[in-house]
Tab-separated table of C-alpha atoms in Angstrom:
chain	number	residue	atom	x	y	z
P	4	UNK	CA	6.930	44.416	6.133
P	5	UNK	CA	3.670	43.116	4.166
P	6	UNK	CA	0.783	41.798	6.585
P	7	UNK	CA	-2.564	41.001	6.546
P	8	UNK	CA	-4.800	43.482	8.806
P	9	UNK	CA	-8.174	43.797	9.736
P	10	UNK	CA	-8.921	47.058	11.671
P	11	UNK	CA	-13.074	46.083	12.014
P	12	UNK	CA	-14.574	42.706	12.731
P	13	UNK	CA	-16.857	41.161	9.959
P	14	UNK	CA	-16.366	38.883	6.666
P	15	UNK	CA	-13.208	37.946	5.006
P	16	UNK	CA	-13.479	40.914	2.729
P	17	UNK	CA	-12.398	43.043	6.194
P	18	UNK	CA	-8.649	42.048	5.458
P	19	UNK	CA	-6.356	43.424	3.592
P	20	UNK	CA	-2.277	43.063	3.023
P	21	UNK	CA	-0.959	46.549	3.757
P	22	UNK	CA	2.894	47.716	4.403
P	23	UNK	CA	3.183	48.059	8.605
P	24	UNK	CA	6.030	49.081	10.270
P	25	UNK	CA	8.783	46.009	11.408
P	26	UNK	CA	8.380	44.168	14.864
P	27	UNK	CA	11.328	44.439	17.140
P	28	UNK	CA	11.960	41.837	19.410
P	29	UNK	CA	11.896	42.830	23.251
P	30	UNK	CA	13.603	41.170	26.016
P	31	UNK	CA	13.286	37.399	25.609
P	32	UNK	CA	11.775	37.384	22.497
P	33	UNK	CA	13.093	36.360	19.170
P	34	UNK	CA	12.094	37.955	15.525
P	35	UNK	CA	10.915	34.973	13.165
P	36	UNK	CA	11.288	36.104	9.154
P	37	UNK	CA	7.531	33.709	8.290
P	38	UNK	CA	7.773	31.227	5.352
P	39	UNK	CA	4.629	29.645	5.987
P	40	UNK	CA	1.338	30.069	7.964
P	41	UNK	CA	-2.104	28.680	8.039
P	42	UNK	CA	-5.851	30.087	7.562
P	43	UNK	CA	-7.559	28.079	9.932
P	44	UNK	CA	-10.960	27.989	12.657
P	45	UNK	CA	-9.433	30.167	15.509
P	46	UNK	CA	-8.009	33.005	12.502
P	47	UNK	CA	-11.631	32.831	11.322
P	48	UNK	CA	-13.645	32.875	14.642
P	49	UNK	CA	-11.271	36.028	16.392
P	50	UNK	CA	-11.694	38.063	12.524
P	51	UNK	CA	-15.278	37.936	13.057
P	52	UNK	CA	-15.853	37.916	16.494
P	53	UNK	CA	-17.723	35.073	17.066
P	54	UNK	CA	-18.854	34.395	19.154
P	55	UNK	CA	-20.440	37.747	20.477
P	56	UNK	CA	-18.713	37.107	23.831
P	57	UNK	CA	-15.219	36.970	22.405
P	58	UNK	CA	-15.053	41.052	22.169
P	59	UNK	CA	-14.691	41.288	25.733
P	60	UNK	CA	-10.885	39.985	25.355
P	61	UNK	CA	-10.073	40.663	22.022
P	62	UNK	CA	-11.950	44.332	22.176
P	63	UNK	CA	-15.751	45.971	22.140
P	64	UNK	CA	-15.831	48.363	18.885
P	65	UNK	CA	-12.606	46.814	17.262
P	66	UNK	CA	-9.814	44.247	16.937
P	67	UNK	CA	-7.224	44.997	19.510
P	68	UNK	CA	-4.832	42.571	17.590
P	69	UNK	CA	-5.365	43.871	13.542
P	70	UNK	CA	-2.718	41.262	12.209
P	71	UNK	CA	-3.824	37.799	12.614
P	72	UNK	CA	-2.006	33.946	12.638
P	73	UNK	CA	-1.434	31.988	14.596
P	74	UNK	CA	0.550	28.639	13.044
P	75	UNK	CA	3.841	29.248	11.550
P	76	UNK	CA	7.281	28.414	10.536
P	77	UNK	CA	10.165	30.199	9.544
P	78	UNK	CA	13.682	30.904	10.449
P	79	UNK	CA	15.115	33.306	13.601
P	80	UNK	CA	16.675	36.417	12.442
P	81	UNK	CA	16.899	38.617	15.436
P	82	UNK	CA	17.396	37.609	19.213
P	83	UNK	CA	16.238	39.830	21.789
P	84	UNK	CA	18.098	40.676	25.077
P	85	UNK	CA	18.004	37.972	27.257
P	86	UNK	CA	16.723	35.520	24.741
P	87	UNK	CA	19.220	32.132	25.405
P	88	UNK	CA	17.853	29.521	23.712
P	89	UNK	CA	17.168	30.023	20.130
P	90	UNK	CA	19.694	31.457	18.119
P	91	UNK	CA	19.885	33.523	15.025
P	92	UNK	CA	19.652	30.431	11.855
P	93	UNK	CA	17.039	28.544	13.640
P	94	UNK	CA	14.519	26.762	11.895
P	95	UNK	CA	11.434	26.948	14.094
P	96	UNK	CA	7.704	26.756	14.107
P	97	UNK	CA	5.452	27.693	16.731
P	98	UNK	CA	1.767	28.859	17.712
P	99	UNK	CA	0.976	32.338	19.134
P	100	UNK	CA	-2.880	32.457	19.612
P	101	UNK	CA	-4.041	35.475	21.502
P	102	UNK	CA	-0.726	37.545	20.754
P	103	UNK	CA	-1.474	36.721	16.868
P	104	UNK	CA	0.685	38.420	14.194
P	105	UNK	CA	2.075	35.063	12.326
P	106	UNK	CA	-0.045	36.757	8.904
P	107	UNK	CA	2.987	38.844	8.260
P	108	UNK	CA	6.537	38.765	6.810
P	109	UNK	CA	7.867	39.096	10.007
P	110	UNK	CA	7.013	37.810	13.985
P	111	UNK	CA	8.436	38.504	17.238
P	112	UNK	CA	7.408	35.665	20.069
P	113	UNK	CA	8.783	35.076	23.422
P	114	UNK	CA	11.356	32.513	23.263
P	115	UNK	CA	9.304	30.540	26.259
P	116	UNK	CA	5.936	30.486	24.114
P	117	UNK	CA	4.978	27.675	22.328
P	118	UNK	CA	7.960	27.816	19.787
P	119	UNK	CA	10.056	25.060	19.011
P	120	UNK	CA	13.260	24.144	16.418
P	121	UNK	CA	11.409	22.205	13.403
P	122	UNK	CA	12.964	18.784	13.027
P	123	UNK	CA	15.349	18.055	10.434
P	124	UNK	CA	13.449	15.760	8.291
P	125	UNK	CA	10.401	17.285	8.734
P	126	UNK	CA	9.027	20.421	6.021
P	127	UNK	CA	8.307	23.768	6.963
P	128	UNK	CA	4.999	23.251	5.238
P	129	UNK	CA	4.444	20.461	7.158
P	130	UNK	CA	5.736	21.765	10.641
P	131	UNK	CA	3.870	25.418	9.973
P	132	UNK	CA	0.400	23.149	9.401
P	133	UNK	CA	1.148	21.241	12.485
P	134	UNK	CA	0.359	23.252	15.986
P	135	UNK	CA	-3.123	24.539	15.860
P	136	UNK	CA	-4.752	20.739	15.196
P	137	UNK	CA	-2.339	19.233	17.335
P	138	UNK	CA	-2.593	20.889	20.784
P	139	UNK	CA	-6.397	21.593	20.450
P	140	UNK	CA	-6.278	17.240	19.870
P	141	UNK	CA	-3.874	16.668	22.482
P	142	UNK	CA	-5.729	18.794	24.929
P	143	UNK	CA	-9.458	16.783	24.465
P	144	UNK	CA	-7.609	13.666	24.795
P	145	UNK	CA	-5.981	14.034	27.796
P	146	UNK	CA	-8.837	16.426	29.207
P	147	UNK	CA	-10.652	13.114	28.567
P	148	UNK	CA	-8.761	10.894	30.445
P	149	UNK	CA	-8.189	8.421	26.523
P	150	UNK	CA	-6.377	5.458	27.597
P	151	UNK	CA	-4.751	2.671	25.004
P	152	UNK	CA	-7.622	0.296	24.042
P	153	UNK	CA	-10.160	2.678	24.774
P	154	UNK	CA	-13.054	3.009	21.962
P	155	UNK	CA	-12.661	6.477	20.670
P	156	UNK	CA	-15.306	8.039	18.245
P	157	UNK	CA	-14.036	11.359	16.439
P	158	UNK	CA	-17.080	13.647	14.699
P	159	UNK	CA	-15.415	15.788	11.830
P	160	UNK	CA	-11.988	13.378	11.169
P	161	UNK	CA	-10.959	15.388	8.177
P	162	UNK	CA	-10.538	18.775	10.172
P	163	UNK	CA	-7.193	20.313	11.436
P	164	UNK	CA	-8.195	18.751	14.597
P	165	UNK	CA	-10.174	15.802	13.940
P	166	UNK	CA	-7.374	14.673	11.668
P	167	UNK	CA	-4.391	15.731	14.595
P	168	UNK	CA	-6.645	13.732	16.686
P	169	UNK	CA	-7.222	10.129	15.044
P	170	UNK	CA	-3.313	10.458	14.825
P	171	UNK	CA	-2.871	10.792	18.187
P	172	UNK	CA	-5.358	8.526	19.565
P	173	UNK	CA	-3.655	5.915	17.122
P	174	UNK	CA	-0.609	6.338	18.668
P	175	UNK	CA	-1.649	6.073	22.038
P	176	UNK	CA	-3.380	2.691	21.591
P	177	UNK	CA	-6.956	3.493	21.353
P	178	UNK	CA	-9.381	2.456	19.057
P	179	UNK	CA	-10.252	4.783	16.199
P	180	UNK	CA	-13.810	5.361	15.031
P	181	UNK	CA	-14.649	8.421	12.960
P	182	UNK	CA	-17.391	10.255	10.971
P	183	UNK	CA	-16.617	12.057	7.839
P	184	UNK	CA	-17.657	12.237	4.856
P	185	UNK	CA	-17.531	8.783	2.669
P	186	UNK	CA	-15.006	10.400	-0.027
P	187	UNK	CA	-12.679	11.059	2.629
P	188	UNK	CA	-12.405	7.526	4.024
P	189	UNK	CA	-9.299	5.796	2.254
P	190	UNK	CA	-7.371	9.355	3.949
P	191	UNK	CA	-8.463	8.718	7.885
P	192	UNK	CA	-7.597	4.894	7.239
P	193	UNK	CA	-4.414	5.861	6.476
P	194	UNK	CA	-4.196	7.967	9.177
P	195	UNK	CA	-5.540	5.075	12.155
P	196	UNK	CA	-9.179	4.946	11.938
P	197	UNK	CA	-10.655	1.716	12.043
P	198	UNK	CA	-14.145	2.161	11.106
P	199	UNK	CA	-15.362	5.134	9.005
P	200	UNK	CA	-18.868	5.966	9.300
P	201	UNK	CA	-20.313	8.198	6.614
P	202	UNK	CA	-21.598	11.660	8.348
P	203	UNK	CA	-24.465	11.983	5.209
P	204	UNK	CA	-25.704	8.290	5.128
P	205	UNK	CA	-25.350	7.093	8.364
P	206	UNK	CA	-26.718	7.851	12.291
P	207	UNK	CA	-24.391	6.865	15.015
P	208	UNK	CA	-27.074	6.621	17.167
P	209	UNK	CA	-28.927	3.845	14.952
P	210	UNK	CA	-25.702	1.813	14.891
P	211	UNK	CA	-24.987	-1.005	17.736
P	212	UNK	CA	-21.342	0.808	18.858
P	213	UNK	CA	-21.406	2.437	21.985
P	214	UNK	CA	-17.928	4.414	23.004
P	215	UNK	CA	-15.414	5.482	26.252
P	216	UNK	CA	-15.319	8.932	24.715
P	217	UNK	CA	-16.679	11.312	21.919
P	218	UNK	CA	-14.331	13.678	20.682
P	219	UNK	CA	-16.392	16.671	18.577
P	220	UNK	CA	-13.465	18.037	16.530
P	221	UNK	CA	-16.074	20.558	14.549
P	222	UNK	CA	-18.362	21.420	17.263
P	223	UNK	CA	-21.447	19.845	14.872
P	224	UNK	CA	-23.002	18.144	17.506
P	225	UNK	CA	-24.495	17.899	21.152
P	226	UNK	CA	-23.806	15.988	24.436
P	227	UNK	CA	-27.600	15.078	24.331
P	228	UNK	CA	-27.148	13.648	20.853
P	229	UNK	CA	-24.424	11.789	22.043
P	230	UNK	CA	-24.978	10.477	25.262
P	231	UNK	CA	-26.835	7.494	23.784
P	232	UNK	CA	-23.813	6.362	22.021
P	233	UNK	CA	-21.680	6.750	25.384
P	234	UNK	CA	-21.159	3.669	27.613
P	235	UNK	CA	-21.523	4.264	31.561
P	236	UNK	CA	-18.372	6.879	32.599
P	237	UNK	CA	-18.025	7.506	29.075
P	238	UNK	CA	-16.534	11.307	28.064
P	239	UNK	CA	-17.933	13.816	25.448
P	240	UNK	CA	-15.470	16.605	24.858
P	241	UNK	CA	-16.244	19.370	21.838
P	242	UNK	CA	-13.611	21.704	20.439
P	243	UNK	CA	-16.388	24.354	20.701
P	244	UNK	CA	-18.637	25.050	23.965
P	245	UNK	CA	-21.799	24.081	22.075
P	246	UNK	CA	-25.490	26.072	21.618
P	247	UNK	CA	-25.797	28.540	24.336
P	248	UNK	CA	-21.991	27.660	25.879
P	249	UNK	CA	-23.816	24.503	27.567
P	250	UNK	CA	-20.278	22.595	27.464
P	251	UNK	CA	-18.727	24.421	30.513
P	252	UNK	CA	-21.881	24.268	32.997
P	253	UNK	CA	-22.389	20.511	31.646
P	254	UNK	CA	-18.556	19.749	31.984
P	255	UNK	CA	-18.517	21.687	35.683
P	256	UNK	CA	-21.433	19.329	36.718
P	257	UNK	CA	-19.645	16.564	35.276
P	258	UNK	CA	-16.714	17.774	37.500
P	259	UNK	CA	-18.727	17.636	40.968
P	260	UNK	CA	-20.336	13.664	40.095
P	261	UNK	CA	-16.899	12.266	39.361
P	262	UNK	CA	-16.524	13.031	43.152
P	263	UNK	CA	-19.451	11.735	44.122
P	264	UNK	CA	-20.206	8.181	44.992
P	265	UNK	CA	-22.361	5.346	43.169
P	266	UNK	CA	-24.096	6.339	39.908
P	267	UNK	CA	-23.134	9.849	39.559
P	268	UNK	CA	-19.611	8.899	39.596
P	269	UNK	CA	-20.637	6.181	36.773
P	270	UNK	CA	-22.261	8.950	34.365
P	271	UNK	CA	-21.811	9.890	31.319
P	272	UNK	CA	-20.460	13.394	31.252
P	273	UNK	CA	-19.278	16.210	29.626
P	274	UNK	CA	-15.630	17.547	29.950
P	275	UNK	CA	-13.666	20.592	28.572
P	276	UNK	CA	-10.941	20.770	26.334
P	277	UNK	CA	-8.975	24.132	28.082
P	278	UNK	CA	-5.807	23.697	25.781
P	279	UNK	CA	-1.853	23.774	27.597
P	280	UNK	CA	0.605	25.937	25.858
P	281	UNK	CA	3.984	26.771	26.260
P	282	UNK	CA	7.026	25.795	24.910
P	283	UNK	CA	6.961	21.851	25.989
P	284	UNK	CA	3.743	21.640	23.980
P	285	UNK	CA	5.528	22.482	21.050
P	286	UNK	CA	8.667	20.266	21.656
P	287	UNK	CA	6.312	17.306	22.048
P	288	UNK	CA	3.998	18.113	18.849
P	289	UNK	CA	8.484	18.247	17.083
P	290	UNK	CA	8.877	15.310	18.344
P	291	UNK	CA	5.777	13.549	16.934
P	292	UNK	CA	6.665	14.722	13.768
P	293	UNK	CA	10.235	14.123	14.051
P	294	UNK	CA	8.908	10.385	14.003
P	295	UNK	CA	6.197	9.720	11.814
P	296	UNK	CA	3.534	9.143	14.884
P	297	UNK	CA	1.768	12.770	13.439
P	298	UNK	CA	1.684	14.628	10.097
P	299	UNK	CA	-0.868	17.389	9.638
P	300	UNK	CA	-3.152	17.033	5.991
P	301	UNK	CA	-2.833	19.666	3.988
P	302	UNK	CA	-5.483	20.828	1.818
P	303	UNK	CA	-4.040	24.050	-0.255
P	304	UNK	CA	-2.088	26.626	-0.424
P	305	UNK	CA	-2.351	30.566	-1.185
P	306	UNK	CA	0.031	33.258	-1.273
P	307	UNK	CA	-0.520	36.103	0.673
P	308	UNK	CA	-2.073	38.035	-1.487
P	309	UNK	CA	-5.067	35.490	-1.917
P	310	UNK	CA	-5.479	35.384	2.189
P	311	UNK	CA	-9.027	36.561	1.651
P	312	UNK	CA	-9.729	33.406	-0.427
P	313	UNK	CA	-8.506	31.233	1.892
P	314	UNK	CA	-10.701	32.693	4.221
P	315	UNK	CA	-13.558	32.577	2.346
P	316	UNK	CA	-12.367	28.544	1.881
P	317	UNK	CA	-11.787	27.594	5.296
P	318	UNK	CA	-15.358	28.847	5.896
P	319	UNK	CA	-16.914	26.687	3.623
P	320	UNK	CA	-16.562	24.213	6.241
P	321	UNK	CA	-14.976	21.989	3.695
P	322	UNK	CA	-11.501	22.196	4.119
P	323	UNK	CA	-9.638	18.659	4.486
P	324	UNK	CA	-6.640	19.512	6.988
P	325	UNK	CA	-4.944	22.677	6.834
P	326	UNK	CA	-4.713	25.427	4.636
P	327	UNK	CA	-1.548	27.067	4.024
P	328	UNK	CA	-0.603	31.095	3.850
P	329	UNK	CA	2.847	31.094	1.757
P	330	UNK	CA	4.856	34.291	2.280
């Protein structure tokens, strides 16, 4: 099969579509022939190995894991022993961070991993773009305790994430708020946001709004910057652990006042986003686009041949949504 590999960390230049020998599915697993997957933030941030830290799981001198992908959709064509579930004909679409390997014709996944059928009025564009935003969004809002009515401020609304996430806060009742850039704001009204605030004109510290929770979908800013903006118990919760990894001391101190009485227990804190996987993750994300309540952006789309582009794209920091790897 064709796929993607990078044997060293470093740039997008590192990868490069070779011929590799065929997966075979084990016990439990199933063998997915990939239509579509994505080039997104996690694909970027395990190629390069940043941060430094992240060698220690994914290996010191070189990638462990030399295909990459994690997003993607396609159809079962081999069932391995034991597998029950899926059958050969499925339509499915799934997320396989830390295994990897969706940058390739072909993908073998334990049948229990977060893998689900894709819905049948839903694309397998649109179901391949739909995991990565989706559980990293679903994690910071419950992590964050969002509740309907709640106001709900989302840095970096035009992201995978930040754009999975005014979805989902929409459709749990909360009160959208987001900062993105100006051009972008007919898009993330459309998607639930009720007041766009422009991220190169504007200081959301200046302005009078003060909110239950900050969601960082882009990891711009700081719990410092933002605490102003917080009301008393408010949350801030970042899709990256922030300069120096302060998010997970700050979040573990946060942890200790909640169970404290009188004003710790009314502070503004930090919490952490550590994401749930598994296979009733993906069912739920199906079912959300099964009816309408989520549908991932998509920017663009490459072939695989172009996957270096795409890197080079996503890293721009520009992308609006996802970016699509066709096979």
């Amino acid at each position: 099969m064709r796929a993607a590999i990078n044997t060293e960390y470093g740039p997008p230049e590192v990868v490069r579509v070779r011929q590799v020998p065929d997966p075979e599915p084990a016990g439990g697993e199933v063998l997915v022939r990939v239509h579509t997957t994505t080039v997104n933030r996690t694909d970027c941030a395990y190629r390069a190995a940043h941060p430094w830290f992240m060698r220690a799981l994914t290996g010191l001198r070189a990638p462990r894991r030399t295909v990459l992908g994690t997003e993607y959709a396609g159809e079962v064509i081999g069932v391995g022993e034991g597998a029950v579930d899926l059958t050969v004909g499925d339509q499915v679409f799934g997320y396989n961070e830390g295994r990897f390997g969706a940058h390739a014709e072909l993908l073998a996944v334990p049948e229990d991993s977060m893998i689900a059928r894709i819905p049948s009025n839903v694309d397998v564009k649109m179901a391949a773009a739909s995991t990565e935003g989706a559980h990293y969004a679903r994690s910071s809002i419950r992590r964050a305790g969002v509740r309907a009515g709640n106001r709900v401020l989302v840095i970096g609304a035009t992201g995978g994430i930040g754009s999975a996430a005014v979805q989902l806060l929409a459709h749990l009742g909360a009160r959208v708020n987001v900062v993105c850039a100006a051009e972008h704001a007919e898009m993330v009204r459309g998607l639930g946001a009720e007041t766009v605030i422009d991220r190169f004109t504007e200081d959301i510290t200046a302005r009078p709004e003060r909110y239950d929770v900050v969601v960082d979908a882009v990891g711009k800013s700081t719990f410092a910057a933002c605490r102003p903006i917080l009301l008393p118990g408010g949350r801030y919760v970042s899709s990256e652990l922030g300069p120096g990894g302060q998010n997970l001391p700050l979040a573990a101190l946060g942890a200790v006042g909640t169970k404290m009485p009188g004003r710790l227990a009314a502070a503004r804190r930090v919490v952490f986003p550590y994401p749930e996987e598994g296979q009733h993750v993906a069912e739920e994300i199906a079912g959300l686009l099964a009816s309408g309540a989520f549908s991932p952006v998509i920017d663009r789309e490459y072939g695989l041949d172009e996957i270096v582009e795409a890197y080079r794209y996503v890293e721009t920091g520009e992308k609006v949504g996802s970016v699509l790897i066709r096979m």
